[in-house]
Coordinates of N, CA, C and O in Angstrom, one line a residue:
M103 N 3.1 -31.7 6.6 CA 2.1 -32.8 7.0 C 0.5 -32.3 6.1 O 0.4 -33.1 5.5
K104 N 0.7 -30.9 6.0 CA -0.6 -30.4 5.7 C -0.6 -30.8 3.9 O -1.5 -31.0 3.6
N105 N 0.8 -30.7 3.5 CA 1.0 -31.0 1.9 C 0.2 -32.4 1.3 O -0.2 -32.8 0.6
Q106 N 0.7 -33.2 2.7 CA 0.3 -34.5 2.6 C -1.1 -35.3 2.5 O -1.5 -36.0 1.9
W107 N -1.6 -34.2 3.4 CA -3.5 -34.5 3.9 C -4.0 -33.7 2.3 O -4.9 -34.4 1.9
R108 N -3.1 -32.8 1.4 CA -4.1 -32.2 0.1 C -3.8 -33.3 -0.9 O -4.6 -33.6 -1.6
M109 N -2.7 -33.7 -0.8 CA -2.4 -35.0 -1.7 C -3.1 -36.2 -1.8 O -4.0 -36.6 -2.6
I110 N -3.5 -37.0 -0.8 CA -4.2 -38.0 0.0 C -5.9 -37.2 -0.6 O -7.0 -38.1 -1.2
L111 N -6.1 -36.0 -0.5 CA -7.6 -35.5 -0.5 C -7.8 -35.5 -2.0 O -9.0 -36.1 -2.4
A112 N -6.8 -35.2 -2.6 CA -6.7 -35.3 -4.2 C -7.2 -36.1 -4.9 O -7.7 -36.6 -6.0
L113 N -5.8 -37.4 -4.2 CA -6.1 -38.6 -5.2 C -7.7 -39.2 -4.4 O -8.5 -39.8 -5.8
L114 N -8.0 -39.2 -3.4 CA -9.5 -39.5 -3.2 C -10.3 -39.0 -4.0 O -11.5 -39.7 -4.5
I115 N -10.4 -37.6 -4.3 CA -11.3 -36.7 -5.3 C -11.2 -37.8 -6.5 O -12.0 -38.2 -7.6
A116 N -10.2 -37.7 -7.2 CA -9.7 -38.2 -8.5 C -10.2 -39.8 -8.4 O -10.9 -40.2 -9.4
L117 N -10.0 -40.8 -7.3 CA -11.0 -42.0 -7.2 C -11.8 -41.8 -7.7 O -12.7 -42.7 -8.5
V118 N -12.9 -41.0 -7.0 CA -14.3 -40.6 -7.4 C -15.0 -40.5 -8.7 O -15.6 -41.1 -8.9
V119 N -13.8 -39.6 -9.1 CA -14.5 -39.3 -10.1 C -14.2 -40.3 -11.5 O -15.4 -40.3 -12.5
V120 N -13.5 -41.0 -11.2 CA -13.3 -42.3 -12.2 C -14.1 -43.4 -11.9 O -14.6 -43.6 -12.8
V121 N -14.4 -43.7 -10.5 CA -15.8 -44.2 -10.5 C -17.0 -44.0 -10.9 O -17.6 -44.7 -12.0
F122 N -17.2 -42.4 -11.0 CA -18.0 -41.9 -11.1 C -18.2 -41.9 -13.1 O -19.3 -42.2 -13.4
A123 N -17.2 -41.7 -13.5 CA -17.2 -41.8 -14.8 C -17.4 -42.9 -15.3 O -17.8 -43.5 -16.6
L124 N -16.8 -44.1 -14.5 CA -16.7 -45.6 -15.2 C -18.5 -46.0 -14.9 O -18.9 -47.2 -15.8
L125 N -18.9 -45.5 -13.9 CA -20.6 -45.9 -13.8 C -21.7 -45.0 -14.5 O -22.5 -45.3 -14.5
N126 N -21.2 -44.2 -15.3 CA -21.7 -43.4 -15.9 C -21.8 -43.2 -17.9 O -21.2 -41.7 -18.3
T127 N -21.3 -44.2 -18.1 CA -20.8 -44.3 -19.8 C -21.6 -44.0 -20.8 O -21.7 -44.4 -21.6
Q128 N -23.5 -44.4 -20.2 CA -24.5 -44.3 -21.4 C -24.2 -43.1 -22.1 O -24.1 -42.1 -21.4
K129 N -25.2 -43.8 -23.5 CA -24.8 -42.4 -24.0 C -26.3 -41.8 -23.7 O -27.4 -42.0 -23.3
V130 N -26.0 -40.7 -23.6 CA -27.7 -39.5 -23.4 C -27.8 -38.7 -24.6 O -26.5 -38.1 -25.1
E131 N -29.1 -38.2 -25.1 CA -29.4 -37.4 -26.2 C -29.5 -36.4 -26.0 O -30.2 -35.9 -25.1
L132 N -29.0 -35.1 -26.5 CA -29.1 -33.8 -26.2 C -29.9 -33.4 -27.7 O -29.4 -33.5 -28.5
N133 N -31.2 -32.2 -27.0 CA -31.7 -31.7 -27.7 C -31.2 -30.1 -28.1 O -32.0 -29.4 -26.8
F134 N -30.9 -29.6 -29.3 CA -30.9 -27.8 -29.4 C -31.9 -27.6 -30.2 O -32.1 -28.5 -31.5
L135 N -31.1 -26.3 -30.3 CA -32.7 -25.8 -31.9 C -32.0 -26.2 -33.0 O -32.6 -26.4 -34.2
F136 N -30.5 -26.2 -33.1 CA -29.8 -26.3 -34.2 C -29.5 -28.0 -34.8 O -28.8 -28.4 -35.4
G137 N -29.9 -29.0 -33.8 CA -29.7 -30.1 -33.9 C -29.5 -31.0 -32.4 O -29.9 -30.5 -31.5
K138 N -29.1 -32.5 -32.9 CA -29.3 -33.3 -31.9 C -27.8 -34.2 -31.5 O -27.2 -34.1 -32.5
F139 N -27.5 -34.0 -30.6 CA -26.2 -34.7 -30.2 C -26.3 -36.2 -29.1 O -27.3 -35.8 -28.4
S140 N -25.2 -36.9 -29.3 CA -25.6 -38.3 -28.7 C -24.2 -38.2 -27.8 O -22.9 -38.5 -28.7
L141 N -23.9 -38.3 -26.5 CA -22.7 -37.9 -25.9 C -22.9 -38.7 -24.5 O -24.3 -39.1 -23.9
P142 N -21.9 -39.3 -24.1 CA -21.8 -40.2 -22.9 C -22.3 -39.3 -21.9 O -21.9 -38.0 -21.8
L143 N -23.0 -39.5 -20.7 CA -23.2 -38.5 -19.7 C -22.4 -38.3 -19.0 O -22.3 -37.0 -18.6
V144 N -21.2 -39.0 -18.6 CA -19.9 -38.1 -18.1 C -19.4 -37.3 -18.4 O -19.3 -35.8 -18.0
L145 N -19.5 -37.0 -20.0 CA -18.9 -35.8 -20.7 C -19.9 -34.8 -20.4 O -19.7 -33.7 -20.5
I146 N -21.1 -35.2 -20.5 CA -21.8 -33.9 -20.2 C -22.2 -33.5 -19.0 O -22.1 -32.2 -18.9
L147 N -22.0 -34.2 -17.8 CA -22.0 -33.8 -16.7 C -20.0 -33.2 -16.5 O -20.5 -31.8 -15.8
V148 N -19.7 -33.4 -17.1 CA -18.1 -32.9 -16.6 C -17.9 -31.6 -17.3 O -17.5 -30.6 -16.8
V149 N -18.9 -31.8 -18.5 CA -18.5 -30.1 -19.3 C -19.7 -29.2 -18.6 O -19.4 -28.0 -18.6
S150 N -20.6 -29.4 -18.4 CA -21.6 -28.7 -17.5 C -21.0 -27.8 -16.3 O -21.2 -27.2 -16.0
L151 N -20.5 -29.4 -15.9 CA -19.2 -28.3 -14.1 C -18.2 -28.0 -14.5 O -18.6 -26.6 -13.5
L152 N -17.3 -27.9 -15.9 CA -16.8 -27.1 -16.1 C -17.1 -26.0 -16.6 O -16.6 -24.1 -16.6
L153 N -18.5 -25.5 -17.2 CA -19.1 -24.2 -17.7 C -19.4 -23.4 -16.4 O -19.5 -22.1 -16.4
G154 N -19.9 -24.1 -15.6 CA -21.0 -23.5 -14.5 C -19.7 -22.9 -13.7 O -19.4 -22.1 -13.3
A155 N -18.4 -23.6 -13.4 CA -17.1 -23.2 -13.1 C -16.5 -21.9 -13.5 O -16.1 -21.0 -13.0
L156 N -16.4 -22.1 -14.5 CA -15.8 -20.5 -15.4 C -17.1 -19.8 -15.4 O -16.6 -18.4 -15.0
I157 N -18.3 -19.7 -15.1 CA -19.4 -18.7 -15.0 C -18.9 -18.1 -13.9 O -19.0 -16.7 -13.6
A158 N -18.5 -19.1 -12.6 CA -18.8 -19.0 -11.3 C -17.0 -17.9 -11.6 O -17.1 -16.7 -10.5
V159 N -16.4 -18.1 -11.8 CA -14.8 -17.4 -11.8 C -14.8 -16.2 -12.7 O -14.6 -14.9 -11.7
L160 N -15.9 -16.0 -13.9 CA -16.1 -14.4 -14.5 C -16.7 -13.6 -13.4 O -16.2 -12.6 -13.5
L161 N -17.7 -14.4 -12.8 CA -18.5 -13.2 -11.9 C -17.8 -13.0 -10.8 O -17.9 -11.8 -10.3
S162 N -17.3 -14.1 -10.4 CA -16.7 -13.3 -9.2 C -15.4 -12.4 -9.3 O -14.9 -11.4 -8.7
T163 N -14.7 -12.7 -10.3 CA -13.7 -11.8 -10.9 C -13.5 -10.2 -11.2 O -13.4 -9.6 -10.9
M164 N -15.2 -10.3 -11.9 CA -15.6 -8.9 -12.0 C -16.4 -8.3 -10.7 O -16.1 -7.1 -10.7
T165 N -16.8 -9.3 -9.7 CA -16.9 -8.5 -8.7 C -15.7 -7.6 -7.7 O -15.5 -6.9 -7.0
I166 N -14.8 -8.9 -7.7 CA -13.3 -8.8 -6.9 C -12.7 -7.3 -7.8 O -12.2 -6.1 -6.9
V167 N -13.1 -7.2 -9.1 CA -12.1 -5.9 -10.1 C -13.1 -5.0 -9.3 O -12.6 -3.6 -8.8
G168 N -14.5 -5.2 -9.4 CA -15.2 -3.7 -8.9 C -14.9 -3.5 -7.8 O -14.9 -1.8 -7.1
L169 N -14.9 -4.3 -6.4 CA -14.1 -4.1 -5.3 C -13.0 -3.5 -5.2 O -12.9 -2.3 -4.5
K170 N -12.5 -3.4 -5.7 CA -10.5 -3.2 -5.6 C -10.7 -1.8 -6.6 O -10.4 -0.8 -5.5
R171 N -11.4 -1.6 -7.4 CA -12.1 0.2 -7.8 C -12.3 0.8 -6.7 O -11.9 1.9 -6.7
E172 N -13.3 0.5 -5.9 CA -14.3 1.4 -5.1 C -12.8 1.5 -4.3 O -12.8 2.4 -3.5
L173 N -12.4 0.6 -3.5 CA -11.4 0.7 -2.5 C -10.1 1.8 -3.1 O -9.7 2.5 -2.4
K174 N -9.7 1.4 -4.4 CA -8.9 2.4 -5.0 C -9.5 4.0 -4.8 O -8.4 4.9 -4.4
K175 N -10.8 4.3 -5.0 CA -11.0 5.1 -5.2 C -11.4 5.6 -3.5 O -10.9 7.0 -3.2
K176 N -12.0 4.8 -2.9 CA -12.2 5.3 -1.3 C -10.8 5.9 -0.7 O -10.3 6.7 0.3
S177 N -9.5 4.8 -0.7 CA -8.1 5.4 -0.3 C -7.8 6.4 -0.8 O -7.2 7.4 -0.5
D178 N -7.6 6.7 -2.6 CA -7.3 8.0 -2.8 C -7.8 9.2 -2.4 O -7.2 10.2 -2.4
H179 N -9.2 9.2 -1.9 CA -10.0 10.3 -1.2 C -9.6 10.3 0.2 O -9.8 11.9 0.6
E180 N -9.4 9.4 0.9 CA -8.7 9.4 2.0 C -7.4 10.4 2.1 O -7.4 10.7 2.9
E181 N -6.7 9.9 0.8 CA -5.4 10.7 0.9 C -5.5 12.0 0.6 O -4.9 13.0 1.3
Q182 N -6.5 12.1 -0.2 CA -6.8 13.8 -0.5 C -7.1 14.6 0.7 O -6.9 15.4 0.5
T183 N -8.4 13.5 1.3 CA -8.8 14.3 2.4 C -7.7 14.6 3.4 O -7.5 15.5 4.0
K184 N -6.5 13.6 3.7 CA -5.7 13.8 4.5 C -4.5 15.1 4.1 O -4.5 15.6 5.2
K185 N -4.1 15.2 3.1 CA -3.0 16.2 2.8 C -4.2 17.5 3.0 O -3.9 18.5 3.2
Q186 N -5.4 17.5 2.7 CA -6.1 18.9 2.5 C -6.2 19.3 3.8 O -6.1 20.6 4.4
F187 N -6.8 18.0 5.3 CA -6.6 18.8 6.6 C -5.1 18.9 7.1 O -4.9 20.0 7.3
E188 N -4.0 18.3 6.4 CA -2.7 19.1 6.7 C -2.5 20.3 6.2 O -1.7 21.1 7.1
A189 N -2.8 20.2 5.1 CA -2.7 22.2 4.4 C -3.6 23.0 5.5 O -3.1 24.2 6.0
D190 N -4.8 22.3 6.2 CA -5.6 23.7 6.6 C -5.0 23.8 8.0 O -5.0 24.6 8.7
Y191 N -4.6 22.6 8.6 CA -3.6 22.4 9.9 C -2.4 23.7 9.8 O -2.6 24.4 10.6
Q192 N -2.0 23.4 8.8 CA -0.5 24.1 8.5 C -0.8 25.6 8.4 O 0.0 26.5 8.9
K193 N -2.0 25.9 7.4 CA -2.7 27.5 7.3 C -2.9 27.8 8.5 O -3.1 29.3 9.4
K194 N -3.5 27.1 9.7 CA -4.3 28.0 11.1 C -3.0 27.8 12.4 O -3.2 28.9 12.5
V195 N -2.0 27.0 11.7 CA -1.1 27.3 13.1 C -0.3 28.5 12.5 O 0.3 29.0 13.3
T196 N -0.3 29.0 11.2 CA 0.4 29.9 10.6 C -0.3 31.3 11.3 O 0.8 31.9 11.8
E197 N -1.7 31.3 10.7 CA -2.4 32.2 11.4 C -2.0 32.4 13.3 O -2.2 33.6 13.3
V198 N -2.3 31.6 13.6 CA -2.3 31.3 15.5 C -0.9 31.9 15.4 O -0.6 32.8 16.5
R199 N 0.4 31.5 15.2 CA 1.3 32.1 15.2 C 2.0 33.7 15.2 O 1.9 34.6 15.4
A200 N 1.0 33.9 13.6 CA 1.3 35.1 13.1 C 0.2 36.3 14.2 O 0.7 37.1 14.6
E201 N -0.5 35.8 14.9 CA -1.1 36.1 15.7 C -0.4 36.5 16.8 O -0.4 37.7 17.4
Y202 N 0.2 35.1 17.5 CA 0.7 35.5 18.6 C 2.0 35.9 18.8 O 2.1 37.3 19.5
Q203 N 2.4 36.2 17.5 CA 3.6 37.5 17.1 C 3.0 38.9 17.4 O 3.7 39.5 17.4
R204 N 1.9 39.0 16.6 CA 1.5 40.5 16.7 C 0.9 41.1 18.0 O 1.5 42.0 18.3
K205 N 0.4 39.6 18.8 CA 0.5 40.4 20.2 C 1.7 40.5 21.0 O 1.9 41.8 21.7
I206 N 2.7 40.3 20.7 CA 4.5 40.1 21.4 C 4.6 41.4 21.2 O 5.2 42.3 21.7
N207 N 4.8 41.8 19.8 CA 5.2 43.0 19.4 C 4.5 43.8 20.0 O 4.6 45.0 20.2
D208 N 2.8 44.2 19.4 CA 2.1 44.9 20.5 C 2.4 45.3 21.9 O 2.5 46.3 22.2
N209 N 2.8 43.5 22.6 CA 3.0 44.4 24.3 C 4.4 45.0 24.3 O 4.9 45.9 25.2
R210 N 5.2 44.5 23.2 CA 6.5 45.4 23.1 C 6.9 46.7 23.1 O 7.0 47.5 24.1
T211 N 5.9 46.8 22.0 CA 5.8 48.1 21.9 C 5.2 49.3 22.7 O 5.6 50.6 23.0
N212 N 4.4 48.9 23.4 CA 3.4 49.4 24.5 C 4.3 49.6 25.8 O 4.1 50.8 26.4
S213 N 5.2 48.3 26.2 CA 6.1 49.0 27.2 C 7.0 49.6 26.9 O 7.8 50.4 27.8
L214 N 7.6 49.8 25.9 CA 8.2 50.6 25.1 C 8.0 51.9 25.5 O 8.4 53.0 25.5
N215 N 6.5 52.1 24.5 CA 5.9 53.3 24.7 C 5.5 53.9 26.2 O 5.6 55.0 26.8
L216 N 5.3 53.0 27.0 CA 5.1 53.6 28.3 C 6.4 54.0 29.3 O 6.5 54.3 30.5
K217 N 7.8 53.8 29.0 CA 8.7 53.7 29.4 C 9.4 54.8 29.2 O 9.3 56.1 28.7

């Protein structure tokens, strides 16, 4: 059902574009630094719309690429921090175990010396 509504909407938009094109066939003169052009108004509008859409897509793509790069950098930093935390944790656990083992050994030695 969703695809049917999309198809109906696309057909309506196409109909509006065709009617718009038929109503705007008069020639318009464009003046540039290097010359003058006379083109139908609908062609100028469509080309302008496409150029604007292309510029918008390029700018948004650049923004998306930058955000992805930043996300990757932060993800890598988070992974590195996590590994460093894990290494520090393991080192601390080893130190605590060694300390307790020393205390156990000292207690055994003291109890054997007392006997």
